[in-house]
Coordinates of C-alpha atoms in Angstrom, one line a residue:
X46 CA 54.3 68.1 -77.5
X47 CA 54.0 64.5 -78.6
X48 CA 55.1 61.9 -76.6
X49 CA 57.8 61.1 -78.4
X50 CA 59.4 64.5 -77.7
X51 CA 59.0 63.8 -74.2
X52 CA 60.2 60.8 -73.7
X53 CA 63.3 60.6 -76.0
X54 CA 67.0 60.0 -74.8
X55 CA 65.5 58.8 -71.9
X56 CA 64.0 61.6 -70.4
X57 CA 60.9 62.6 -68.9
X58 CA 60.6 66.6 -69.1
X59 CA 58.9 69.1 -67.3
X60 CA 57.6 71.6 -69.3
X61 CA 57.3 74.1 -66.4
X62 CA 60.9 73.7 -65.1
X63 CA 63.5 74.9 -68.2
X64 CA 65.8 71.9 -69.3
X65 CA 69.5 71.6 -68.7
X66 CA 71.8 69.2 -70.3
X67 CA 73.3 68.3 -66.8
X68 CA 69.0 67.2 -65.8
X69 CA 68.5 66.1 -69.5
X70 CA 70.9 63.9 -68.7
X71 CA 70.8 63.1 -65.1
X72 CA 73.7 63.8 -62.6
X73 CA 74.9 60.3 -62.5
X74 CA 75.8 60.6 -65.9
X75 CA 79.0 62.5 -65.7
X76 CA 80.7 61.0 -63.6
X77 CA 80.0 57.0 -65.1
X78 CA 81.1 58.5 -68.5
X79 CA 84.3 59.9 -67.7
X80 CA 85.6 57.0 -65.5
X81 CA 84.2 54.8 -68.6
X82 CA 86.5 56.1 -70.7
X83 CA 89.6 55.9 -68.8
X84 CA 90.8 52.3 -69.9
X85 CA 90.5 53.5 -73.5
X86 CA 93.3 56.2 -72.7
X87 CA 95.2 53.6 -70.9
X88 CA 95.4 51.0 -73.8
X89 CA 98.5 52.1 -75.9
X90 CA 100.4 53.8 -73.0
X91 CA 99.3 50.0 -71.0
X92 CA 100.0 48.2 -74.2
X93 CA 103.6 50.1 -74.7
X94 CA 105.0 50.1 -71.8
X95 CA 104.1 46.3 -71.2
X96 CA 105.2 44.8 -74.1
X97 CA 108.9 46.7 -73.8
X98 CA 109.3 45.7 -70.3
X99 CA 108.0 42.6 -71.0
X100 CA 109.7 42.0 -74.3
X101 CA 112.8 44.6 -74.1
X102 CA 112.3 46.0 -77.8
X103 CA 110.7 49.3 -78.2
X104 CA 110.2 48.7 -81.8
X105 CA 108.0 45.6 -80.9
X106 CA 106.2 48.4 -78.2
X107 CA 105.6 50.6 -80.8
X108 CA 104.4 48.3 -83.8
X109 CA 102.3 46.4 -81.3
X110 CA 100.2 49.6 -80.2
X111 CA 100.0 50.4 -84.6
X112 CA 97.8 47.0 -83.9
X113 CA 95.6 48.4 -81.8
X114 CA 95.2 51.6 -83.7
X115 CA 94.5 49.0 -86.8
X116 CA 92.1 47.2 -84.6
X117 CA 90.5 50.5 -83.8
X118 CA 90.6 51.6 -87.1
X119 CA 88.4 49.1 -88.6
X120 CA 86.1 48.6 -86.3
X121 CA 85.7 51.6 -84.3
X122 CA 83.4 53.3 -86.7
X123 CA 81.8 49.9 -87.5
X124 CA 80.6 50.1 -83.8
X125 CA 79.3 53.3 -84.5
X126 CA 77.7 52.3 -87.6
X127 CA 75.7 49.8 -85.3
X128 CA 74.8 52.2 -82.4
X129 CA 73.4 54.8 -84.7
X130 CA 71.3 52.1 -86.2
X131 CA 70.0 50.1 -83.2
X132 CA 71.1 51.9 -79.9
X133 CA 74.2 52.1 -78.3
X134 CA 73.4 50.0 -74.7
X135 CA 73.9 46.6 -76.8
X136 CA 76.6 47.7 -78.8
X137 CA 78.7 49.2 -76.0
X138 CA 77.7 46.7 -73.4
X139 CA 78.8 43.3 -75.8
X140 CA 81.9 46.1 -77.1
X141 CA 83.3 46.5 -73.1
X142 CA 82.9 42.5 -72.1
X143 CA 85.0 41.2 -75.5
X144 CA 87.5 44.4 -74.7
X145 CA 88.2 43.5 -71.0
X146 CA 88.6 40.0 -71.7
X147 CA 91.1 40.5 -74.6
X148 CA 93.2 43.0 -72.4
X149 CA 93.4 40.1 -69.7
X150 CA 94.6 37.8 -72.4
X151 CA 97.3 40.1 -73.3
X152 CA 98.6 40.7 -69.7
X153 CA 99.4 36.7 -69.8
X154 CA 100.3 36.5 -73.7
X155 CA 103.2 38.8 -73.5
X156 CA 104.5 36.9 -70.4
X157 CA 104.6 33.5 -72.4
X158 CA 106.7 32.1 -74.3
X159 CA 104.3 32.6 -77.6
X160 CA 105.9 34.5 -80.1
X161 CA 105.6 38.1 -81.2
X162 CA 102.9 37.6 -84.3
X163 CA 100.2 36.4 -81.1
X164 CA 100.8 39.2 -79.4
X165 CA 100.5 41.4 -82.3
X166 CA 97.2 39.2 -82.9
X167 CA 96.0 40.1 -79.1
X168 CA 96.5 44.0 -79.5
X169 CA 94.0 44.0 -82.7
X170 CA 91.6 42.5 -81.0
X171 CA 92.1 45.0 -78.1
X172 CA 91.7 47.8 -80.2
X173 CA 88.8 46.0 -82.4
X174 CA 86.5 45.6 -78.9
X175 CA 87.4 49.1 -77.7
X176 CA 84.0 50.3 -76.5
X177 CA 84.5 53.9 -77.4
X178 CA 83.0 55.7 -75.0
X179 CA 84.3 59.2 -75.1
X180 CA 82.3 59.1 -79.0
X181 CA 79.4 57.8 -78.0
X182 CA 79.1 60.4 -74.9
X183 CA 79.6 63.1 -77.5
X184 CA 76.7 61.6 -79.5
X185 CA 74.6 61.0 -77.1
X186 CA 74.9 64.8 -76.2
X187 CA 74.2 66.1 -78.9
X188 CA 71.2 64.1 -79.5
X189 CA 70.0 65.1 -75.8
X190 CA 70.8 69.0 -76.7
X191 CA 69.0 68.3 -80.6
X192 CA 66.0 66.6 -78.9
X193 CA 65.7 68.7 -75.5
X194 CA 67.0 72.3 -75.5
X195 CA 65.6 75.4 -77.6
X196 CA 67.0 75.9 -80.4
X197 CA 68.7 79.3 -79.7
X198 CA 70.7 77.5 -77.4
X199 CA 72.1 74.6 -79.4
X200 CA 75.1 77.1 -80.6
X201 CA 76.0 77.9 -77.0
X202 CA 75.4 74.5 -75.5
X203 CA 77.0 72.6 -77.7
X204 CA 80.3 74.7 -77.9
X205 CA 80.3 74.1 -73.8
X206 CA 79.7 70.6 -74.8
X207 CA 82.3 69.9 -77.0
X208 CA 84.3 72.0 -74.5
X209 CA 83.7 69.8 -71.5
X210 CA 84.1 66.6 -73.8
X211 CA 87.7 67.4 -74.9
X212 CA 88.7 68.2 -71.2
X213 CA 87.1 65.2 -69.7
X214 CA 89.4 63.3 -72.6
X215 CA 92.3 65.4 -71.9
X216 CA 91.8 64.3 -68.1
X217 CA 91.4 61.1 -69.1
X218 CA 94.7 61.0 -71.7
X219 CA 96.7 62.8 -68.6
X220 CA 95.3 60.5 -65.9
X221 CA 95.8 57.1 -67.6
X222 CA 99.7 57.4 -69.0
X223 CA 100.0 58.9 -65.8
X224 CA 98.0 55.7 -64.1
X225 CA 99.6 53.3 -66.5
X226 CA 103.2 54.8 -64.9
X227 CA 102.4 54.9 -61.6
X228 CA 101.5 50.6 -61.8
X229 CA 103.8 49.9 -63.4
X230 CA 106.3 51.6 -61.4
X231 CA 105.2 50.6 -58.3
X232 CA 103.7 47.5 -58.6
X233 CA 104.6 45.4 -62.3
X234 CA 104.4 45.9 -66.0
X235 CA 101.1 43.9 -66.2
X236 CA 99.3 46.0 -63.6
X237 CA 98.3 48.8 -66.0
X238 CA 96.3 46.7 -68.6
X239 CA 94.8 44.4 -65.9
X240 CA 93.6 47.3 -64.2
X241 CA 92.3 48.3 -66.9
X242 CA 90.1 45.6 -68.1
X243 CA 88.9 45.7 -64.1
X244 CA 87.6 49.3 -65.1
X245 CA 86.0 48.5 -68.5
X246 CA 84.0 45.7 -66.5
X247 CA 82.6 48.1 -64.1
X248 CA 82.3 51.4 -65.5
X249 CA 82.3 50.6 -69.4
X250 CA 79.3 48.0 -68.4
X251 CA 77.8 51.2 -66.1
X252 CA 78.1 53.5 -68.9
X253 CA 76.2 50.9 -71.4
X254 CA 73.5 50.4 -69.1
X255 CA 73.2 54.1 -68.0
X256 CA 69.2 55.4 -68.8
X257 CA 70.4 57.8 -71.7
X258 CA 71.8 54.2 -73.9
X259 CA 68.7 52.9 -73.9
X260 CA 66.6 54.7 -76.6
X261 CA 67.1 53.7 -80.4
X262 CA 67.3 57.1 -82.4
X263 CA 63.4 58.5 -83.3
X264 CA 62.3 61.3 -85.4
X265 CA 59.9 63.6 -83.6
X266 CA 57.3 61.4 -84.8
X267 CA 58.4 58.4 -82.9
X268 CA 59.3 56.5 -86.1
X269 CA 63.1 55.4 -86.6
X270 CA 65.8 58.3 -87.9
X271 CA 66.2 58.3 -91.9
X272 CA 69.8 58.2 -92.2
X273 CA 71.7 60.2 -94.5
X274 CA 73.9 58.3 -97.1
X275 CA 76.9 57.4 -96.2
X276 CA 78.4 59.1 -99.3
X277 CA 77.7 62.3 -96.5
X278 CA 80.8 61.0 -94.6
X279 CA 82.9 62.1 -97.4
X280 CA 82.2 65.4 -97.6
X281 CA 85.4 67.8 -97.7
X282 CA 84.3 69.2 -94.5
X283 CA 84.5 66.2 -92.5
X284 CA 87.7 65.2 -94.3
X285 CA 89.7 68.3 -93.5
X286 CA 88.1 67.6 -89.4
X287 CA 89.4 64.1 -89.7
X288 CA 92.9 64.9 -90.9
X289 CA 92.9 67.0 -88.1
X290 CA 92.1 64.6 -85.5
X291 CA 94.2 62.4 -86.6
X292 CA 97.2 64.9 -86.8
X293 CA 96.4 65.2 -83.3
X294 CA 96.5 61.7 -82.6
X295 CA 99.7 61.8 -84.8
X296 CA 101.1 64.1 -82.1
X297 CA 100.0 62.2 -78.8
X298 CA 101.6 58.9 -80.3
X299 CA 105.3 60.9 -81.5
X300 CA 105.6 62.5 -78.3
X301 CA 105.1 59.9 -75.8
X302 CA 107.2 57.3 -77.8
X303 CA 110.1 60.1 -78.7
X304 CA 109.6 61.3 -74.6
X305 CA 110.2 57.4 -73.7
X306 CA 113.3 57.3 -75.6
X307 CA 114.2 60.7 -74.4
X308 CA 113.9 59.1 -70.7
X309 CA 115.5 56.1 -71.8
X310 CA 118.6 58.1 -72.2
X311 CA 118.3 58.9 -69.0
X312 CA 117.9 55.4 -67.4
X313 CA 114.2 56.3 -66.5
X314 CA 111.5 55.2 -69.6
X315 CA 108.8 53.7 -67.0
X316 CA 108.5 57.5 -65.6
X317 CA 107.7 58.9 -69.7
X318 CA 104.0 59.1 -68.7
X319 CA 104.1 60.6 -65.7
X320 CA 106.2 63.4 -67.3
X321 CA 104.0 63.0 -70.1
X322 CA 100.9 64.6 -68.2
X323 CA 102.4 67.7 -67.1
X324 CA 101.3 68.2 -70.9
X325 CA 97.5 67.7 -70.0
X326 CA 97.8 70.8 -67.4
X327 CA 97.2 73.5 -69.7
X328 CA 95.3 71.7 -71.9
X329 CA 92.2 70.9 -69.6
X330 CA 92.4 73.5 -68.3
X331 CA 92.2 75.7 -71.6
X332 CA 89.6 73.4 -73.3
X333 CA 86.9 73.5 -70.3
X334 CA 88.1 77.3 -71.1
X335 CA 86.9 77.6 -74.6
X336 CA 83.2 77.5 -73.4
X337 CA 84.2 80.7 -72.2
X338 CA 84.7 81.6 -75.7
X339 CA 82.8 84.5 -77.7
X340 CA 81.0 82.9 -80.5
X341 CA 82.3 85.9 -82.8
X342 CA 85.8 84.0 -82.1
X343 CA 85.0 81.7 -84.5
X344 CA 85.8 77.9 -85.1
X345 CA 88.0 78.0 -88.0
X346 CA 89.8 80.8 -86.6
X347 CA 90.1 79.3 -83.2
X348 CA 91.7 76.2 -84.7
X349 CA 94.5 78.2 -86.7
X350 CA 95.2 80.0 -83.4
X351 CA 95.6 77.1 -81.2
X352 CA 97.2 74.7 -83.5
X353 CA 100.0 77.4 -84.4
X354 CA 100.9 77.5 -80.7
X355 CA 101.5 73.7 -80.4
X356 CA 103.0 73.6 -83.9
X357 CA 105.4 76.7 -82.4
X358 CA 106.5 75.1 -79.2
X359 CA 107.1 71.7 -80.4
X360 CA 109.2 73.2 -82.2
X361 CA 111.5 73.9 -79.7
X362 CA 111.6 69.7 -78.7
X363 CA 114.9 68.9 -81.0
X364 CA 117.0 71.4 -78.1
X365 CA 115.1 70.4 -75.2
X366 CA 118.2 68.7 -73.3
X367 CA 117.5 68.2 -69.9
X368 CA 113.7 67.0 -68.1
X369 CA 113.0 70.4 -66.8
X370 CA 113.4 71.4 -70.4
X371 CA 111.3 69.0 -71.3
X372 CA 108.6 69.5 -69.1
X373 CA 108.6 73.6 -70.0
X374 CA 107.8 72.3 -73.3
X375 CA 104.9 70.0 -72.9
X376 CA 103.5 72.3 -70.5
X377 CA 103.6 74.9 -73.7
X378 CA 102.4 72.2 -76.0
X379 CA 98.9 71.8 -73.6
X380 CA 98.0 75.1 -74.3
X381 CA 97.5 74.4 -77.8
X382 CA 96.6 70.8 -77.2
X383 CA 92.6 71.1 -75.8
X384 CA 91.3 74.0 -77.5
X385 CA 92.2 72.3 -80.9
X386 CA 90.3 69.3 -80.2
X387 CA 87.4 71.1 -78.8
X388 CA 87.3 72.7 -82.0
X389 CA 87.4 70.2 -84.2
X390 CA 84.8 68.1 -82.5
X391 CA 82.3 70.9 -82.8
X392 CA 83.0 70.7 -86.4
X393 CA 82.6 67.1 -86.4
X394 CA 79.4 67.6 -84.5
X395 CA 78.0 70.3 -86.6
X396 CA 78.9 68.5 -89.9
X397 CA 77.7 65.4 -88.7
X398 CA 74.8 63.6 -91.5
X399 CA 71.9 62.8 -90.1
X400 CA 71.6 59.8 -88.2
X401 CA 75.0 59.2 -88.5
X402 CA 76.5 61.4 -85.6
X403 CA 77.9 57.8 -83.5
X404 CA 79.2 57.1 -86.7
X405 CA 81.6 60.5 -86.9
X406 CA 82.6 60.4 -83.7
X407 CA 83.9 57.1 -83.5
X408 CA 85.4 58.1 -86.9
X409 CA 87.4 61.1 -84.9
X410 CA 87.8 59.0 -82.0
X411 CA 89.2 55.9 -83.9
X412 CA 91.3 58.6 -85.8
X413 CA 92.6 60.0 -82.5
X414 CA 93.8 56.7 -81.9
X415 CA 95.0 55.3 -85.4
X416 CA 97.6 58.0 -85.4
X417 CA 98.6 58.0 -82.0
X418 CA 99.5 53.5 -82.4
X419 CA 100.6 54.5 -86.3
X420 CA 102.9 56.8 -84.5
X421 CA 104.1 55.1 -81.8
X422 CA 105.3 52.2 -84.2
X423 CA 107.0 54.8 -87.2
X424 CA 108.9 56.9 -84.0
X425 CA 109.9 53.5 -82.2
X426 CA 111.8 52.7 -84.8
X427 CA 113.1 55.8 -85.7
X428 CA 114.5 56.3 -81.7
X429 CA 115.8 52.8 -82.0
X430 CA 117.4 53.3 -85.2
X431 CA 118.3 56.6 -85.3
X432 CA 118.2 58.0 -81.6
X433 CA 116.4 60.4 -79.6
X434 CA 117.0 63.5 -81.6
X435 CA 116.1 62.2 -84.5
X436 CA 112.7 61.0 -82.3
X437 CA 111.9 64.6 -81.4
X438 CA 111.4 65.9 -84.8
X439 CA 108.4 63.7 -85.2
X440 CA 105.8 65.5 -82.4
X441 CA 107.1 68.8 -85.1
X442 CA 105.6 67.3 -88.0
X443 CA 102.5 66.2 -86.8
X444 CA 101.7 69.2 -85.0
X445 CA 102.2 70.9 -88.9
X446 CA 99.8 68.5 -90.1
X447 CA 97.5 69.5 -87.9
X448 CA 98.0 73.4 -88.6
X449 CA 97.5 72.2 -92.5
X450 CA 94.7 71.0 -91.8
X451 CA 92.9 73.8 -89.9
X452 CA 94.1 76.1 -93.4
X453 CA 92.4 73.7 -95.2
X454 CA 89.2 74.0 -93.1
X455 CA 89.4 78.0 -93.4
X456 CA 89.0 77.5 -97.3
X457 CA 86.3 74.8 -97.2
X458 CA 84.3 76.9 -94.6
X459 CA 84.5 80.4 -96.5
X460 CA 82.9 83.2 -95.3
X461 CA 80.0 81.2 -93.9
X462 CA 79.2 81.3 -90.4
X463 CA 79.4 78.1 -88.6
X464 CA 75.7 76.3 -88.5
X465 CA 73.9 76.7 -85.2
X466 CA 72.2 74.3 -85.8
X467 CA 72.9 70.9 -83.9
X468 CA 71.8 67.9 -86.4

């Protein structure tokens, strides 16, 4: 063993102890990653739900969280780009200082008396900095699982991987709306996104400095990774996962903004993300679940199964009338929610070109959030124009989009098992 191979990602190993990801990657590690990524799932919910009680239009709400999707969009997997290429400590670290500082700005921007084009200006910039966390955890996983554990176990490991990943987001996406309502029920509209910023300071900047960001990528050999081309990124393969995600994020974005409208009817739309997480209850719970999974279930199968129950109860959304309704619904909806994801970031993982695996997950993750701000501006104005009903259909024809896609990926994965091995 070279000493390269022992000291990479970090870690120092013991060749007479066997090597777990959880020591791989020390036990702090956990913990600082998932509370690092909770003001990521708190931007558009915070940015949302501040800018229409701030501003009193939902369409403003909506088109102003597109901005941050567009932010994240172009320079999420720019960040990426730069992590795979010189480490992800400085990237993340410089990434979570610009982000908190923008989110402060637009807690006082939407206040003022500038006008709307500013604060369209501020949420770019919010979703430009996003640190994106929950993609570089993944990558950093798999590197530590590539670089550390046998090889027969890479198939296992990283389908608990990708397992625990999804849920920890799914916590994360339940906790912060649910966060983001709580503040700004009880305390004021601006409480969410400073909060926030207060969290990317501490845990974002924990997370960047945290033992495993520290290592540039290395072949065994100790020299620098030869990346792949970037014409890789294209394959079909990763296309079909990306259309995927980004049906998913399609979904999140439709449902919250057709669920605010739905409680605006009601008299209640500061309370549409605390209704919102009953949704994340089955789905946690079922995507820590699919490590649990035989591997003879396979991927592509998995992700027709699970994305035909969400595309089956949303839609029963149009004749949801009343909140308990509502809530039967989105409690449905989770169980198709988290095993989907899992399963498409294991094919992200698995497809992933060589050198590039930051790069494809913040592609997913910035996809995640393109659609969900793409769709939070297209439904806005559809429930403002058109009214709730009308709303509801949208969460229906993402969730199809997502289905499409997962037929797709049957035909560009064939007969072919799934690799087990983790590049």
């Amino acid at each position: 063993m070279t000493r390269s191979d022992t000291t990479r990602a970090g870690v120092t190993h013991d060749p007479e102890r066997p090597t777990t990801l959880v020591r791989a990657a020390g036990f702090s590690y956990f913990p600082v990653a998932l509370l690092a990524r909770l003001p990521y799932a708190m931007m558009v919910v915070g940015v949302l739900t501040l800018v229409v009680s701030a501003r009193g239009e939902l369409s403003l709400g909506g088109l102003t969280s597109a901005m941050v999707g567009l932010g994240t969009a172009i320079f999420g997997p720019l960040i990426g780009a730069a992590a795979d290429r010189i480490g992800q400590r400085g990237v993340v670290l410089a990434a979570g200082i610009a982000n908190s500082v923008v989110l402060l700005a637009m807690a006082w921007v939407v206040f003022s008396p500038a006008p709307d084009a500013l604060v369209l200006l501020v949420a770019f910039l919010i979703g430009a900095t996003a640190p994106q966390v929950s993609p570089m955890s993944r990558s950093r996983l798999v590197g530590i699982i590539a670089s550390r554990l046998p090889g027969d176990r890479h198939a296992a490991v990283l389908n608990g991987t990708m397992a625990y990943e999804s849920a920890a987001d799914e916590v994360v996406f339940v906790f912060g709306p649910f966060i983001v309502g709580l503040l700004a029920t009880t305390l004021n509209p601006a409480a969410p996104i400073i909060g926030a910023a207060v969290l990317t300071v501490l845990f974002v900047t924990a997370f960047a400095l945290h033992r495993t960001g520290g290592v540039r990528p290395t072949e065994a050999d100790g020299l620098p990774v030869r990346q792949a081309p970037a014409r890789e990124l294209f394959r079909p393969g990763l296309i079909a996962v990306t259309v995927g995600v980004l049906g998913m994020g399609l979904f999140f974005g439709s449902m919250l903004t057709a669920l605010t409208s739905f409680l605006s009817d009601f008299g209640h739309p500061e309370q549409a993300g605390l209704v919102y997480g009953v949704m994340g209850v089955g789905s946690a719970a079922l995507a820590l679940g699919v490590a649990w999974f035989p591997l003879r279930f396979a991927l592509r199968w998995r992700w027709l199964t699970f994305a035909g129950i969400l595309a089956l109860s949303t839609a029963a959304l149009p004749f949801a009338t009343t909140v308990p309704g509502m809530v039967l619904v989105l409690l449905v909806a989770g169980f198709g929610v988290g095993p989907t994801l899992v399963t498409q970031y294991s094919f992200g993982a698995e497809r992933s070109p060589i050198g590039r695996s930051a790069t494809v997950m913040t592609i997913l993750g910035s996809a995640v959030i393109v659609g969900q701000s793409a769709s939070s501006a297209l439904v806005g104005a559809l429930a403002q124009s058109a009214g709730t009903h009308a709303a509801m259909f949208a969460p229906v024809v993402s969730a199809l989009i997502v289905l499409a896609a997962g037929v797709a990926n049957v035909f560009l994965t064939g007969r072919r098992p799934s690799p087990t091995r983790v590049r």
